[in-house]
PDB file of C-alpha atoms in Angstrom:
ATOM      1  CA  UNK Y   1      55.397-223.038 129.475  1.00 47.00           C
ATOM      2  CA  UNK Y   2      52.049-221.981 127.950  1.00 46.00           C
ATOM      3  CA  UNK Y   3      53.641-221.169 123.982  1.00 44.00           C
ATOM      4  CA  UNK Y   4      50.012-220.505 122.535  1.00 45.00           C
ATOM      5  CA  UNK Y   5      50.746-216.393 121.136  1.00 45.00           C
ATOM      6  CA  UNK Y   6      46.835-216.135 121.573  1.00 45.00           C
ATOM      7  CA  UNK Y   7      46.636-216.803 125.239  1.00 43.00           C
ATOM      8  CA  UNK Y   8      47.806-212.929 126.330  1.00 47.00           C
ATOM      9  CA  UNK Y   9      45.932-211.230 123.658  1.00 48.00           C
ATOM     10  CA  UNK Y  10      43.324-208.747 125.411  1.00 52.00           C
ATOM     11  CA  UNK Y  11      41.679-206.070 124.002  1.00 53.00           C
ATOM     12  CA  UNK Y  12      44.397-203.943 123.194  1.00 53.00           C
ATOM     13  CA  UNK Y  13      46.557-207.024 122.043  1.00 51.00           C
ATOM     14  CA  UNK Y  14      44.180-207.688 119.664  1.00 53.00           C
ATOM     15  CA  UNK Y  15      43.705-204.268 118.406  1.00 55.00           C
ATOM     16  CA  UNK Y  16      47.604-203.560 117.886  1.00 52.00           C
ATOM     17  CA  UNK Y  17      47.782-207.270 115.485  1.00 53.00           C
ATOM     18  CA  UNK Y  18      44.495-205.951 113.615  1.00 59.00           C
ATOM     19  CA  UNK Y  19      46.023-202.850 112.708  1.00 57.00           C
ATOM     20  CA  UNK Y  20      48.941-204.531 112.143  1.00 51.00           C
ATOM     21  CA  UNK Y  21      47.372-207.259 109.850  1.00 54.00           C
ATOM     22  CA  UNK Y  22      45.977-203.823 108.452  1.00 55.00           C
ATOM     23  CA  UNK Y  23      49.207-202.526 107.356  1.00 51.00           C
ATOM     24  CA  UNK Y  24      50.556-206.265 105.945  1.00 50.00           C
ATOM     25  CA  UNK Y  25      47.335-206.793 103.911  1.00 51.00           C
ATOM     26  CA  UNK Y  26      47.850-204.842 100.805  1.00 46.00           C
ATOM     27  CA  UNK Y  27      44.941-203.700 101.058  1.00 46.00           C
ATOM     28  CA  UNK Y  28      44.595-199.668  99.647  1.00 38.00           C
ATOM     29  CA  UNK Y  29      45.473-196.715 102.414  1.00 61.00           C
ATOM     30  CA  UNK Y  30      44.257-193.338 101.884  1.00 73.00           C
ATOM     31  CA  UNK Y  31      46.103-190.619 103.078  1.00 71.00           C
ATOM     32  CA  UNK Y  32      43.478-189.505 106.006  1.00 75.00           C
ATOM     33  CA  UNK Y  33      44.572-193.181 107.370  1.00 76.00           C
ATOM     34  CA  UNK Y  34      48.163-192.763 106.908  1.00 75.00           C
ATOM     35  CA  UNK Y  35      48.277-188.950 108.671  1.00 74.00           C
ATOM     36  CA  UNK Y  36      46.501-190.852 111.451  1.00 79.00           C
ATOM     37  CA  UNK Y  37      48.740-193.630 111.891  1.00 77.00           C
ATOM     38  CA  UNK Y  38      51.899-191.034 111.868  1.00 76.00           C
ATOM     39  CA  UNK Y  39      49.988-189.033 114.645  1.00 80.00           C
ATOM     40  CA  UNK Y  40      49.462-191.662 116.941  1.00 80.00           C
ATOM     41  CA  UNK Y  41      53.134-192.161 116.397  1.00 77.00           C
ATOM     42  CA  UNK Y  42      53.838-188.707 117.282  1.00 78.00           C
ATOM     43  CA  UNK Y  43      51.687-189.339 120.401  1.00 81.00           C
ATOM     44  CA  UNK Y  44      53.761-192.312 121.608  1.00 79.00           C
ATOM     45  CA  UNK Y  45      57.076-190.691 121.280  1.00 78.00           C
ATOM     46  CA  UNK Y  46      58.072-192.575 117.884  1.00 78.00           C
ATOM     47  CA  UNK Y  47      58.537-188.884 116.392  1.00 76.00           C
ATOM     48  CA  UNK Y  48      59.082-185.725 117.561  1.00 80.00           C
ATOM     49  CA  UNK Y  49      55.991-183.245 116.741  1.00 77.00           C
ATOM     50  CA  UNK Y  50      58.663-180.905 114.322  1.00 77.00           C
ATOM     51  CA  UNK Y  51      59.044-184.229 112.334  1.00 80.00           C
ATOM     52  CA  UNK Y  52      55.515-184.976 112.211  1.00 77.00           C
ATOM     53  CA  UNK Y  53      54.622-181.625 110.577  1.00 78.00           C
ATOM     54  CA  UNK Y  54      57.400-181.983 108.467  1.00 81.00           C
ATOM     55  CA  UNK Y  55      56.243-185.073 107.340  1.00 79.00           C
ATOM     56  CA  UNK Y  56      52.448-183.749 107.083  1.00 77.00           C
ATOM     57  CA  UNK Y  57      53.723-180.844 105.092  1.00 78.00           C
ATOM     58  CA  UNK Y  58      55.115-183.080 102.658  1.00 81.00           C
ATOM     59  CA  UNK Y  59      52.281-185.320 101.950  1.00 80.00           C
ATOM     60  CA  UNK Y  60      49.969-182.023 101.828  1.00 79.00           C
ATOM     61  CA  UNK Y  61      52.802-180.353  99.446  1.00 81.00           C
ATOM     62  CA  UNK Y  62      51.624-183.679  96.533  1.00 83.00           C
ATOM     63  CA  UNK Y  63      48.297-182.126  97.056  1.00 83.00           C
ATOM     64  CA  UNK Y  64      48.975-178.288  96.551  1.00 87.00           C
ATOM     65  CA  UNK Y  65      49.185-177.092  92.770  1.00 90.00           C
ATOM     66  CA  UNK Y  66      51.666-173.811  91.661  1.00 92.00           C
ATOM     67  CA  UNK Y  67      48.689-171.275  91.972  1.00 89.00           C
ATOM     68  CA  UNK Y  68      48.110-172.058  95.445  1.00 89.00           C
ATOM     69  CA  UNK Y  69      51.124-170.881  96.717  1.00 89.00           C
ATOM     70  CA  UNK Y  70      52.413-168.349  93.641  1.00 91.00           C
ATOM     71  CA  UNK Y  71      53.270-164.856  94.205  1.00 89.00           C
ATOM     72  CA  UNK Y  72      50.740-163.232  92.183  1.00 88.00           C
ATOM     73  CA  UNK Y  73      51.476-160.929  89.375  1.00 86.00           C
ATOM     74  CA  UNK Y  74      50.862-157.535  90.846  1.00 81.00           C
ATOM     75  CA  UNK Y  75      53.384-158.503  93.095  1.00 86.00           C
ATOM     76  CA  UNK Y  76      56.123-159.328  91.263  1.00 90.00           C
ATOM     77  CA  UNK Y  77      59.058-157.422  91.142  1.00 91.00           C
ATOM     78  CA  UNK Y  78      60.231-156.693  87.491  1.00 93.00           C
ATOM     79  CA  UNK Y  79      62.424-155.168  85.290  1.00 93.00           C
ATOM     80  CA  UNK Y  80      62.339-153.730  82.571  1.00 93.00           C
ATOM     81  CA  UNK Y  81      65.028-154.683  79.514  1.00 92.00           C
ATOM     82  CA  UNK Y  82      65.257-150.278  78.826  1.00 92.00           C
ATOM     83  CA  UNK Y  83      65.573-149.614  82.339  1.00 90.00           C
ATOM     84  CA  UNK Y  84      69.080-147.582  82.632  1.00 89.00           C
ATOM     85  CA  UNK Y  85      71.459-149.090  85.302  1.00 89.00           C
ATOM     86  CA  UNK Y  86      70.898-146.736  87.676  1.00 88.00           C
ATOM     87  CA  UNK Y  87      67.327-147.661  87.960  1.00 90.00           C
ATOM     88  CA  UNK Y  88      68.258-151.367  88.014  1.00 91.00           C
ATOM     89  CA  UNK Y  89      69.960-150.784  91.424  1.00 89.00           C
ATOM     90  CA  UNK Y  90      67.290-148.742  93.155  1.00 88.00           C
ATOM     91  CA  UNK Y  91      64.865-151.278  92.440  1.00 89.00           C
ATOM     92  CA  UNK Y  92      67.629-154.111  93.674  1.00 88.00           C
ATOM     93  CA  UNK Y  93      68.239-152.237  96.884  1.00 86.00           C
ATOM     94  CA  UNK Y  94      64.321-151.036  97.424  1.00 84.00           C
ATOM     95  CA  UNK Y  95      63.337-155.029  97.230  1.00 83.00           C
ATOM     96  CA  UNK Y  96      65.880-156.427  98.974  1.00 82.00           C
ATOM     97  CA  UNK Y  97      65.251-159.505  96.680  1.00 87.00           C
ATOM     98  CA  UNK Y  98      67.942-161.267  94.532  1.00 88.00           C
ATOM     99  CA  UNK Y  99      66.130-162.626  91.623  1.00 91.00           C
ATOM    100  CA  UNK Y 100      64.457-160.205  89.013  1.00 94.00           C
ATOM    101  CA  UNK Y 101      62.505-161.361  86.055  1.00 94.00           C
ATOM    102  CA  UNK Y 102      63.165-159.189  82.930  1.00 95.00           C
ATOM    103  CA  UNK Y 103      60.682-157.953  80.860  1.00 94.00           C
ATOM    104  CA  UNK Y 104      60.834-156.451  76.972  1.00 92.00           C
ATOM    105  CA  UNK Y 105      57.794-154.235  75.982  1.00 90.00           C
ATOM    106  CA  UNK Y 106      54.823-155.865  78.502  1.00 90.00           C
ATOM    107  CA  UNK Y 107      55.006-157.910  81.256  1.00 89.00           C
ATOM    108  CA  UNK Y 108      54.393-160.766  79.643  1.00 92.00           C
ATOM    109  CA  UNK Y 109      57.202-161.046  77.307  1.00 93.00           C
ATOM    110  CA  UNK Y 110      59.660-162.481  79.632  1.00 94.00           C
ATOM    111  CA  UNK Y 111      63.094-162.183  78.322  1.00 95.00           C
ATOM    112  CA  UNK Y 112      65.111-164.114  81.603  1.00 93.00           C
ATOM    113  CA  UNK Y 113      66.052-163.374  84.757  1.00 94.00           C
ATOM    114  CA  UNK Y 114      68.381-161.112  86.058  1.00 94.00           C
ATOM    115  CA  UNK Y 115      70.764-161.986  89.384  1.00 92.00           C
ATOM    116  CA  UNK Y 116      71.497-159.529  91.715  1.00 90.00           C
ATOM    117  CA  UNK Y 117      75.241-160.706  92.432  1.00 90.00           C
ATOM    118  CA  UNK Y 118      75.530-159.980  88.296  1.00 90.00           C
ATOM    119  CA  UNK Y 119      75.677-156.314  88.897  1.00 89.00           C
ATOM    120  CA  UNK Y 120      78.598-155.736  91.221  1.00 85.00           C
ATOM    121  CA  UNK Y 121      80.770-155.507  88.197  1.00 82.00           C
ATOM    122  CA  UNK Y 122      79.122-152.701  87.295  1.00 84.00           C
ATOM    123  CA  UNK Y 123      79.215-151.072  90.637  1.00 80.00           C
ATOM    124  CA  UNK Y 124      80.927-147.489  90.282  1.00 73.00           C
ATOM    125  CA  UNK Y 125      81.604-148.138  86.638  1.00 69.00           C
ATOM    126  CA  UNK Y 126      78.390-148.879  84.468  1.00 61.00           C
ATOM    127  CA  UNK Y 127      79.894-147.984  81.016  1.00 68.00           C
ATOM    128  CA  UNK Y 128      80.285-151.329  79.965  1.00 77.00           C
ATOM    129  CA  UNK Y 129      76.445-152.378  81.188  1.00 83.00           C
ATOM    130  CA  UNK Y 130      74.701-154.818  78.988  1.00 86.00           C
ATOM    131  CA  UNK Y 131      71.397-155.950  80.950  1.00 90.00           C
ATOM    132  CA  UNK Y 132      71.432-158.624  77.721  1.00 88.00           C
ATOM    133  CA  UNK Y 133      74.974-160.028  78.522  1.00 89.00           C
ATOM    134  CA  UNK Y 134      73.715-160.685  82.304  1.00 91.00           C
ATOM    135  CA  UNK Y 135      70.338-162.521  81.753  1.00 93.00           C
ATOM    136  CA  UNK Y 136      69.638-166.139  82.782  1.00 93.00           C
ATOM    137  CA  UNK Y 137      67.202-168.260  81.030  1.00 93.00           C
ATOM    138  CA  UNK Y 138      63.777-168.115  82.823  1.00 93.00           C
ATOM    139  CA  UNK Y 139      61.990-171.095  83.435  1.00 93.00           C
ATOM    140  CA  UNK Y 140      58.338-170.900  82.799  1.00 94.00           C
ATOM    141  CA  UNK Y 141      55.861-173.359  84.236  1.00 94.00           C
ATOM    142  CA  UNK Y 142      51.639-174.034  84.205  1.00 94.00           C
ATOM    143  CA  UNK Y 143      49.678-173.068  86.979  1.00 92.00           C
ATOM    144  CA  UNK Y 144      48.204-176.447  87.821  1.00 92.00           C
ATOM    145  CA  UNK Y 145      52.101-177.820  88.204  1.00 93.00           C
ATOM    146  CA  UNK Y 146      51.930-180.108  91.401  1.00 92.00           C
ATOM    147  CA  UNK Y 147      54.622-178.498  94.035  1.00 92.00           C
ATOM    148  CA  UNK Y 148      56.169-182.051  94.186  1.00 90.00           C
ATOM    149  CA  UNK Y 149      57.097-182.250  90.570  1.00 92.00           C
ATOM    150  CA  UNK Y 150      58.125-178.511  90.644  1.00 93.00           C
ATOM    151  CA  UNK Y 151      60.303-179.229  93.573  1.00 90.00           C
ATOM    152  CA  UNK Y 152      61.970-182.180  91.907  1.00 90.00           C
ATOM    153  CA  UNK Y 153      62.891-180.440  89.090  1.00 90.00           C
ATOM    154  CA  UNK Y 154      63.634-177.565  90.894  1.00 90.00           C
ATOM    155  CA  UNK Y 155      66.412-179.811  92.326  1.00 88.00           C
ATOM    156  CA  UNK Y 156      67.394-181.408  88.593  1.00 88.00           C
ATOM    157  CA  UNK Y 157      67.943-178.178  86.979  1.00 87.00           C
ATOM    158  CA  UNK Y 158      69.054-176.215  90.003  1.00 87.00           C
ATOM    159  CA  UNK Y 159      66.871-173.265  89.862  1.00 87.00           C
ATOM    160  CA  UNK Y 160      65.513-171.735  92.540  1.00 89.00           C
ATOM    161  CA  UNK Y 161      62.932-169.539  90.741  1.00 92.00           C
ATOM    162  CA  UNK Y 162      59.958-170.013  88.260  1.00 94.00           C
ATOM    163  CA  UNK Y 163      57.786-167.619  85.982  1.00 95.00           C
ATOM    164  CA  UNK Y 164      54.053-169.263  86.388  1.00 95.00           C
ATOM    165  CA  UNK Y 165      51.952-168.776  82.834  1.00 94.00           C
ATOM    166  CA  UNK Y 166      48.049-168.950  81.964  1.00 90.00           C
ATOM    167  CA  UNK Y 167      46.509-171.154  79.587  1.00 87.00           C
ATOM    168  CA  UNK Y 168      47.348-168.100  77.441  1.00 87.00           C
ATOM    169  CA  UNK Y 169      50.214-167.782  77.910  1.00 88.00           C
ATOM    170  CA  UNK Y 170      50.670-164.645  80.195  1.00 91.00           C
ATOM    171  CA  UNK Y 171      52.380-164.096  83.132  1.00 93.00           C
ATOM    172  CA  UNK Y 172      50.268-165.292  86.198  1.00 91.00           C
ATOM    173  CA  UNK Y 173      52.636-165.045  88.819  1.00 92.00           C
ATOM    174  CA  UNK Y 174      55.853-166.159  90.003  1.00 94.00           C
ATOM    175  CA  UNK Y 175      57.267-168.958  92.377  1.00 94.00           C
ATOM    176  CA  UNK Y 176      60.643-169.795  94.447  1.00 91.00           C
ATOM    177  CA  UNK Y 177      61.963-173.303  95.629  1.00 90.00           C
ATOM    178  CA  UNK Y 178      61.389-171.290  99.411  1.00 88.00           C
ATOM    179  CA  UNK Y 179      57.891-171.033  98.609  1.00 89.00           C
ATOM    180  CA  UNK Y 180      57.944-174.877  98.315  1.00 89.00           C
ATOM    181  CA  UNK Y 181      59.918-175.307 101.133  1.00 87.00           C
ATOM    182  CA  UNK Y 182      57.737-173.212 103.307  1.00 85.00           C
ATOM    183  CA  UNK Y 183      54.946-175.763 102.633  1.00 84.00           C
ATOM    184  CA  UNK Y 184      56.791-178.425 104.286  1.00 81.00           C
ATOM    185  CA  UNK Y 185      59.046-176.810 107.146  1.00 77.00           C
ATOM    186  CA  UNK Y 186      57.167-173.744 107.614  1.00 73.00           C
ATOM    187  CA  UNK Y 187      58.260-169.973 107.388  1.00 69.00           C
ATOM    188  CA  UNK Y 188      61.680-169.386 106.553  1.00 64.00           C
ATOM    189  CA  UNK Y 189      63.182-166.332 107.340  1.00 57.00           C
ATOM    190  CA  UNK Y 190      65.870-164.794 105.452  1.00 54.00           C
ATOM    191  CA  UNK Y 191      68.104-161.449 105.919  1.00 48.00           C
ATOM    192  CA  UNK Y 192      65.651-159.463 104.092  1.00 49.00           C
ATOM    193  CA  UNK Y 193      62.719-160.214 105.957  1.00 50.00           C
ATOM    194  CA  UNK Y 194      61.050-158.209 108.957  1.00 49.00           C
ATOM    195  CA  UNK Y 195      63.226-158.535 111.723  1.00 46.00           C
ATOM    196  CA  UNK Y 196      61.044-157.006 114.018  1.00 49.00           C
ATOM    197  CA  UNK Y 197      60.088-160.245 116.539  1.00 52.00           C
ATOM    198  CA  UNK Y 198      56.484-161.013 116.676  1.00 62.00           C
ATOM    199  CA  UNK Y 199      54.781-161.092 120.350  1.00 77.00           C
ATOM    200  CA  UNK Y 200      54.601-164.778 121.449  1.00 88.00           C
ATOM    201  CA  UNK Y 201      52.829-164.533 124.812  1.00 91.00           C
ATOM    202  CA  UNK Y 202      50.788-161.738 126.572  1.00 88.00           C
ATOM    203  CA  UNK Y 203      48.482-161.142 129.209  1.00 89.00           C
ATOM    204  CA  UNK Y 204      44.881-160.744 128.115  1.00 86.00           C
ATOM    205  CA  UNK Y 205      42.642-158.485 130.024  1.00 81.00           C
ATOM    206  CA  UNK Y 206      40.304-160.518 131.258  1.00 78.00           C
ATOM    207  CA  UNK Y 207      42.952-163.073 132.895  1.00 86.00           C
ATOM    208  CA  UNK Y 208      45.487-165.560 131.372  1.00 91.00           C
ATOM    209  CA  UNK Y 209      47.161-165.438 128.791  1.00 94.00           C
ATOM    210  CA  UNK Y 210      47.381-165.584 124.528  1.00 94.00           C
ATOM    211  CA  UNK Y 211      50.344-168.065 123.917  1.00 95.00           C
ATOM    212  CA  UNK Y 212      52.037-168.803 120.651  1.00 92.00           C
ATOM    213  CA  UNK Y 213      52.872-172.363 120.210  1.00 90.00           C
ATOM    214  CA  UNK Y 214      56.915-170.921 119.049  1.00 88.00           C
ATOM    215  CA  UNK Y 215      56.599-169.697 122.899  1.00 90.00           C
ATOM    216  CA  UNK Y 216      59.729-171.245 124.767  1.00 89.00           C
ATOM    217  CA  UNK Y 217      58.339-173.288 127.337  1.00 91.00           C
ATOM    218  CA  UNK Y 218      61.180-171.763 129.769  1.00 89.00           C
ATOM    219  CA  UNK Y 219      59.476-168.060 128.523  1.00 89.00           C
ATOM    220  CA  UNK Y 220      56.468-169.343 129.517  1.00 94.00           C
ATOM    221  CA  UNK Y 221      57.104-170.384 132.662  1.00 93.00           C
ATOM    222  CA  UNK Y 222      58.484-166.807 133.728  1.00 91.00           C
ATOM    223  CA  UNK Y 223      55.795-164.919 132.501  1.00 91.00           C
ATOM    224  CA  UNK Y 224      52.995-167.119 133.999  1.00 92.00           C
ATOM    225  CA  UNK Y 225      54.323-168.789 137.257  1.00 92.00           C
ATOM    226  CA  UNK Y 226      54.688-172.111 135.820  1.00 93.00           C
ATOM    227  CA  UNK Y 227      57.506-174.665 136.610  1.00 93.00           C
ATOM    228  CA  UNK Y 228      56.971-176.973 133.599  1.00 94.00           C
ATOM    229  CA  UNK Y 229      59.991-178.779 132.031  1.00 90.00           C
ATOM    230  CA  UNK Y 230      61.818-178.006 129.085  1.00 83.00           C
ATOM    231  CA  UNK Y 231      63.674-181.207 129.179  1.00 81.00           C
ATOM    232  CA  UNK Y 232      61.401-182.924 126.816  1.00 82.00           C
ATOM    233  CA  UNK Y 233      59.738-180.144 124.337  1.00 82.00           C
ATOM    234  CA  UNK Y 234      61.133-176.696 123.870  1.00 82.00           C
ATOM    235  CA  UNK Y 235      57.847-175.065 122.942  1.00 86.00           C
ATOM    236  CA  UNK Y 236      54.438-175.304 124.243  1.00 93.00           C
ATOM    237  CA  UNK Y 237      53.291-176.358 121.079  1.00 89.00           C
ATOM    238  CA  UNK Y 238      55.106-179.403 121.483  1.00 87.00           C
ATOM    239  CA  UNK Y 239      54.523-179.771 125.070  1.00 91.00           C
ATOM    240  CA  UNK Y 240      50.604-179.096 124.334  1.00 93.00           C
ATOM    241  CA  UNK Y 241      50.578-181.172 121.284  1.00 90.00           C
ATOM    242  CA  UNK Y 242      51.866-184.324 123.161  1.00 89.00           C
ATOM    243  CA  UNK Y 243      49.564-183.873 126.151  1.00 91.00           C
ATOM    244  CA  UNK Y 244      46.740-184.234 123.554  1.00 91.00           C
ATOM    245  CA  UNK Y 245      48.305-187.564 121.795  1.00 88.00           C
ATOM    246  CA  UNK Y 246      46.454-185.567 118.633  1.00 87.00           C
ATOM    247  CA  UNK Y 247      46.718-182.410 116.873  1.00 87.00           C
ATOM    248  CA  UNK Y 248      44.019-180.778 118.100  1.00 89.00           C
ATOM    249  CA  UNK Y 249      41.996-178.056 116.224  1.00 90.00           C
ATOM    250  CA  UNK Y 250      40.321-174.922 117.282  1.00 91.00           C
ATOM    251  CA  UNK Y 251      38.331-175.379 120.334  1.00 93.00           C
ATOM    252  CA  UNK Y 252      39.957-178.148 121.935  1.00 94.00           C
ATOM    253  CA  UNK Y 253      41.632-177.905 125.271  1.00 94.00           C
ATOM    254  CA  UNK Y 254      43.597-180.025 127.850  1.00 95.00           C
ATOM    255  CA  UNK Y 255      44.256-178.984 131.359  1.00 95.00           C
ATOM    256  CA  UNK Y 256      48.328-179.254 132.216  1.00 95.00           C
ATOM    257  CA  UNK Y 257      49.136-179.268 135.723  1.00 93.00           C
ATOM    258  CA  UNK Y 258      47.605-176.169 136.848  1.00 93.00           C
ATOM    259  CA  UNK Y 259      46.904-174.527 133.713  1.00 96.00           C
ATOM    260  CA  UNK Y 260      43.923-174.916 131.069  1.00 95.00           C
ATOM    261  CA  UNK Y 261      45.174-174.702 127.242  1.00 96.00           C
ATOM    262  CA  UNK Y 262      42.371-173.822 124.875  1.00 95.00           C
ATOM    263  CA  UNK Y 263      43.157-174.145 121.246  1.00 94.00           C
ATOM    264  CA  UNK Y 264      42.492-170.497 119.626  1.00 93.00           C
ATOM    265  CA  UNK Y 265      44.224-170.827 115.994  1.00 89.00           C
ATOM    266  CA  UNK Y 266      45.403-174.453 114.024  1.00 86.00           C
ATOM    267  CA  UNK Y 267      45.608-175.576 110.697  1.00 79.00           C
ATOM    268  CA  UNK Y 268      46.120-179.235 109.084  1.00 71.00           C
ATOM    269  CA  UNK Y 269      49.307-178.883 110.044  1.00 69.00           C
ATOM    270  CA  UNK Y 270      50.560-177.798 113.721  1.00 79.00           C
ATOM    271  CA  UNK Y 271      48.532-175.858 116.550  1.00 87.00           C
ATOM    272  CA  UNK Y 272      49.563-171.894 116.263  1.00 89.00           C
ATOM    273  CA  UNK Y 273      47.717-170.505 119.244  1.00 93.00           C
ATOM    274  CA  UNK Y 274      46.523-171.322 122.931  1.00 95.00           C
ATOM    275  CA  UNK Y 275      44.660-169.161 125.549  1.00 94.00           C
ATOM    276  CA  UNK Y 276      45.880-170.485 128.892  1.00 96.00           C
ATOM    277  CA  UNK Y 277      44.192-169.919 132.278  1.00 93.00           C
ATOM    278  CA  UNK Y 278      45.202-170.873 135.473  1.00 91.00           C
ATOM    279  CA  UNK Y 279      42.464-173.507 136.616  1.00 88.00           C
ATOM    280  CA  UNK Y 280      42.161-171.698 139.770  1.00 70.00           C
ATOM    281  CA  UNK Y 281      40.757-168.903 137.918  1.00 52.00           C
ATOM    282  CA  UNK Y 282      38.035-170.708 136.373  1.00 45.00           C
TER     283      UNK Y 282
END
């Protein structure tokens, strides 16, 4: 029996103990060369693909600074500390939103944060109404705070929300721990948002189809004729995704089975958007 290790090493032997040796060596790794090694995971079935954005989104999230993702001012909802009760709860029911930073005579004297749930006290009986007696500190944080340290401390101090200041010392906008979130897992949803279902998949014109990559593969398949499996990936994304072994960008396309998926929208992160054609149809 032949023990030499070297005598089966081919080309692709050889390659596997370089990169290998590569990861042993100690040697620095940027973080282009670490998305690419957790990719070609994805693409060999180490990882799902909902795991490998997830893990993408949080490498990307050490990257992204407060005012990249802030609600800007104009937006914000606020109220005001001489608002009467009765105001308070039209703007609490108009918003839908459960967090309300308090302002005294401008915006930019922020004097805490009011909570939504505080108010049912006061609900039919608002003689007693203090907005003082009901405020929560307000945190206040720089713009150029890195997401990952907000997120962590987010977590320490149990806050979900955060007032965002200029060098000056104004109000520049305002941030939630679901903003964060959102950077890693994607959009989240909540009872307040537009419940009205987007359009994942319709017939174009011209022949074939505009896919979403949230479409349901078994969706798909009723809409376009297909008999693809849902055994393995629940989307087309991920079905797509893996027949790449990449995540592709704009432009790219693979042909599955009988059907020709052309990458129409993609960020960094995860495919959003094919147009399909049946190869038949050119």
């Amino acid at each position: 029996m032949n023990e030499d290790p070297g005598s089966t090493s081919g080309p692709a032997h050889r390659k596997w103990w370089d990169r290998l040796g590569h990861l042993f060596s100690g040697e620095p790794r940027n973080r282009e060369e670490l998305i690419e090694e957790l990719r070609s995971a994805q693409a060999n079935g180490l990882m799902s693909n909902d795991t490998l954005t997830m893990v993408e989104g949080a490498i990307k999230v050490t990257e992204l600074s407060v005012d990249d993702v802030m609600v800007p001012r104009a937006q914000i909802v606020m109220v005001s500390a001489e608002a009467p009760l009765s105001e308070i709860f039209a703007t609490v029911v108009e918003s839908g939103h459960s967090r309300f930073p308090v302002h005294g005579e401008d915006k930019d004297e922020i004097l805490g944060i009011l909570l939504a749930k505080d108010l049912l006290k006061f609900v039919g009986d608002g003689h007693d109404f203090s907005l003082a007696t009901v405020l929560r500190p307000a945190v206040l944080i720089p713009e150029a705070m890195r997401l990952n340290v907000l997120l962590a401390e987010f977590r320490h101090t149990r806050n979900h929300m955060a007032l965002v200041v200029d060098e000056y010392g104004g109000v520049a906008g305002l941030i939630t721990i679901e903003d964060v979130l959102e950077q890693i897992v994607g959009e989240i949803d909540d009872e307040h948002d537009d419940e009205e279902q987007p359009e994942l998949m319709h017939e174009q014109a011209g022949g074939g189809w505009l896919v979403s990559a949230l479409t349901p593969i078994a969706d798909f398949n009723e809409q376009a004729g297909a008999a693809f499996s849902d055994e393995e990936f629940d989307t087309v994304g991920g079905m797509a995704t893996s027949e790449f072994g990449h995540l592709p960008e704009v432009g790219e396309e693979v042909a599955i089975g009988d059907y020709l998926f052309h990458v129409t929208e993609a960020d960094d992160r995860r495919v959003q958007q094919f147009r399909v054609h049946r190869l038949a149809e050119g």
